[in-house]
mmCIF file with all atom_site columns, C-alpha atoms in Angstrom:
data_model
loop_
_atom_site.group_PDB
_atom_site.id
_atom_site.type_symbol
_atom_site.label_atom_id
_atom_site.label_alt_id
_atom_site.label_comp_id
_atom_site.label_asym_id
_atom_site.label_entity_id
_atom_site.label_seq_id
_atom_site.pdbx_PDB_ins_code
_atom_site.Cartn_x
_atom_site.Cartn_y
_atom_site.Cartn_z
_atom_site.occupancy
_atom_site.B_iso_or_equiv
_atom_site.pdbx_formal_charge
_atom_site.auth_seq_id
_atom_site.auth_comp_id
_atom_site.auth_asym_id
_atom_site.auth_atom_id
_atom_site.pdbx_PDB_model_num
ATOM 1  C CA . MET A 1 1  ? 280.294 -115.754 26.970 1.00 0.00 ? 1362 MET A CA 1
ATOM 2  C CA . PHE A 1 2  ? 283.155 -113.807 25.390 1.00 0.00 ? 1363 PHE A CA 1
ATOM 3  C CA . GLN A 1 3  ? 282.172 -111.097 22.927 1.00 0.00 ? 1364 GLN A CA 1
ATOM 4  C CA . PHE A 1 4  ? 284.479 -109.739 20.260 1.00 0.00 ? 1365 PHE A CA 1
ATOM 5  C CA . ALA A 1 5  ? 282.545 -106.480 19.925 1.00 0.00 ? 1366 ALA A CA 1
ATOM 6  C CA . ALA A 1 6  ? 284.999 -104.484 22.035 1.00 0.00 ? 1367 ALA A CA 1
ATOM 7  C CA . LEU A 1 7  ? 288.067 -105.983 20.339 1.00 0.00 ? 1368 LEU A CA 1
ATOM 8  C CA . GLY A 1 8  ? 286.942 -106.197 16.730 1.00 0.00 ? 1369 GLY A CA 1
ATOM 9  C CA . SER A 1 9  ? 286.183 -109.135 14.517 1.00 0.00 ? 1370 SER A CA 1
ATOM 10 C CA . PRO A 1 10 ? 288.264 -112.319 14.712 1.00 0.00 ? 1371 PRO A CA 1
ATOM 11 C CA . PRO A 1 11 ? 289.859 -111.783 11.259 1.00 0.00 ? 1372 PRO A CA 1
ATOM 12 C CA . THR A 1 12 ? 290.935 -108.294 12.356 1.00 0.00 ? 1373 THR A CA 1
ATOM 13 C CA . LEU A 1 13 ? 292.432 -109.718 15.535 1.00 0.00 ? 1374 LEU A CA 1
ATOM 14 C CA . LEU A 1 14 ? 294.244 -112.384 13.535 1.00 0.00 ? 1375 LEU A CA 1
ATOM 15 C CA . LEU A 1 15 ? 295.686 -109.802 11.147 1.00 0.00 ? 1376 LEU A CA 1
ATOM 16 C CA . GLY A 1 16 ? 296.795 -107.690 14.090 1.00 0.00 ? 1377 GLY A CA 1
ATOM 17 C CA . LEU A 1 17 ? 298.538 -110.644 15.715 1.00 0.00 ? 1378 LEU A CA 1
ATOM 18 C CA . ILE A 1 18 ? 300.251 -111.563 12.433 1.00 0.00 ? 1379 ILE A CA 1
ATOM 19 C CA . ALA A 1 19 ? 301.457 -107.963 12.074 1.00 0.00 ? 1380 ALA A CA 1
ATOM 20 C CA . LEU A 1 20 ? 302.753 -108.040 15.649 1.00 0.00 ? 1381 LEU A CA 1
ATOM 21 C CA . LEU A 1 21 ? 304.548 -111.309 14.925 1.00 0.00 ? 1382 LEU A CA 1
ATOM 22 C CA . ALA A 1 22 ? 306.220 -109.764 11.861 1.00 0.00 ? 1383 ALA A CA 1
ATOM 23 C CA . VAL A 1 23 ? 307.363 -106.733 13.862 1.00 0.00 ? 1384 VAL A CA 1
ATOM 24 C CA . ILE A 1 24 ? 308.812 -108.944 16.589 1.00 0.00 ? 1385 ILE A CA 1
ATOM 25 C CA . LEU A 1 25 ? 310.653 -111.158 14.087 1.00 0.00 ? 1386 LEU A CA 1
ATOM 26 C CA . VAL A 1 26 ? 312.139 -108.177 12.241 1.00 0.00 ? 1387 VAL A CA 1
ATOM 27 C CA . GLY A 1 27 ? 313.074 -106.610 15.569 1.00 0.00 ? 1388 GLY A CA 1
ATOM 28 C CA . ARG A 1 28 ? 314.893 -109.776 16.629 1.00 0.00 ? 1389 ARG A CA 1
ATOM 29 C CA . LEU A 1 29 ? 316.898 -109.769 13.396 1.00 0.00 ? 1390 LEU A CA 1
ATOM 30 C CA . VAL A 1 30 ? 317.784 -106.093 13.769 1.00 0.00 ? 1391 VAL A CA 1
ATOM 31 C CA . LEU A 1 31 ? 318.809 -106.590 17.400 1.00 0.00 ? 1392 LEU A CA 1
ATOM 32 C CA . ARG A 1 32 ? 320.976 -109.555 16.445 1.00 0.00 ? 1393 ARG A CA 1
ATOM 33 C CA . VAL A 1 33 ? 322.873 -107.391 13.944 1.00 0.00 ? 1394 VAL A CA 1
ATOM 34 C CA . ALA A 1 34 ? 322.997 -104.423 16.340 1.00 0.00 ? 1395 ALA A CA 1
ATOM 35 C CA . TRP A 1 35 ? 324.417 -106.618 19.121 1.00 0.00 ? 1396 TRP A CA 1
ATOM 36 C CA . LYS A 1 36 ? 327.257 -107.759 16.843 1.00 0.00 ? 1397 LYS A CA 1
ATOM 37 C CA . LEU A 1 37 ? 327.988 -104.192 15.742 1.00 0.00 ? 1398 LEU A CA 1
ATOM 38 C CA . VAL A 1 38 ? 328.142 -102.922 19.326 1.00 0.00 ? 1399 VAL A CA 1
ATOM 39 C CA . LEU A 1 39 ? 330.400 -105.796 20.341 1.00 0.00 ? 1400 LEU A CA 1
ATOM 40 C CA . LEU A 1 40 ? 332.693 -105.139 17.378 1.00 0.00 ? 1401 LEU A CA 1
ATOM 41 C CA . ALA A 1 41 ? 332.826 -101.415 18.193 1.00 0.00 ? 1402 ALA A CA 1
ATOM 42 C CA . ALA A 1 42 ? 333.658 -102.153 21.848 1.00 0.00 ? 1403 ALA A CA 1
ATOM 43 C CA . VAL A 1 43 ? 336.522 -104.434 20.812 1.00 0.00 ? 1404 VAL A CA 1
ATOM 44 C CA . ALA A 1 44 ? 337.829 -101.843 18.339 1.00 0.00 ? 1405 ALA A CA 1
ATOM 45 C CA . VAL A 1 45 ? 337.763 -99.080  20.966 1.00 0.00 ? 1406 VAL A CA 1
ATOM 46 C CA . ALA A 1 46 ? 339.496 -101.338 23.503 1.00 0.00 ? 1407 ALA A CA 1
ATOM 47 C CA . VAL A 1 47 ? 342.239 -102.218 21.018 1.00 0.00 ? 1408 VAL A CA 1
ATOM 48 C CA . LEU A 1 48 ? 342.781 -98.558  20.104 1.00 0.00 ? 1409 LEU A CA 1
ATOM 49 C CA . TRP A 1 49 ? 342.868 -97.615  23.793 1.00 0.00 ? 1410 TRP A CA 1
ATOM 50 C CA . VAL A 1 50 ? 345.459 -100.304 24.602 1.00 0.00 ? 1411 VAL A CA 1
ATOM 51 C CA . LEU A 1 51 ? 347.592 -99.319  21.608 1.00 0.00 ? 1412 LEU A CA 1
ATOM 52 C CA . GLY A 1 52 ? 347.408 -95.689  22.707 1.00 0.00 ? 1413 GLY A CA 1
ATOM 53 C CA . ALA A 1 53 ? 348.348 -96.660  26.275 1.00 0.00 ? 1414 ALA A CA 1
ATOM 54 C CA . VAL A 1 54 ? 351.522 -98.371  25.100 1.00 0.00 ? 1415 VAL A CA 1
ATOM 55 C CA . GLY A 1 55 ? 352.482 -95.409  22.914 1.00 0.00 ? 1416 GLY A CA 1
ATOM 56 C CA . ILE A 1 56 ? 351.401 -96.556  19.464 1.00 0.00 ? 1417 ILE A CA 1
ATOM 57 C CA . SER A 1 57 ? 349.379 -93.840  17.743 1.00 0.00 ? 1418 SER A CA 1
ATOM 58 C CA . VAL A 1 58 ? 347.011 -95.315  15.202 1.00 0.00 ? 1419 VAL A CA 1
ATOM 59 C CA . LEU A 1 59 ? 344.716 -92.386  14.484 1.00 0.00 ? 1420 LEU A CA 1
#
């Protein structure tokens, strides 16, 4: 027989799992935005590097 005494009451466990779900969902959204920002920054640096290599000074 499983006992919840060591883990807490079932409503507490449910609230903990819901909080974990919220953190994971928010984290996924933040990582989606961060991934796009890093990709955009990498493209911008590559373009500036190529322009600098061919002699065009942008900055």
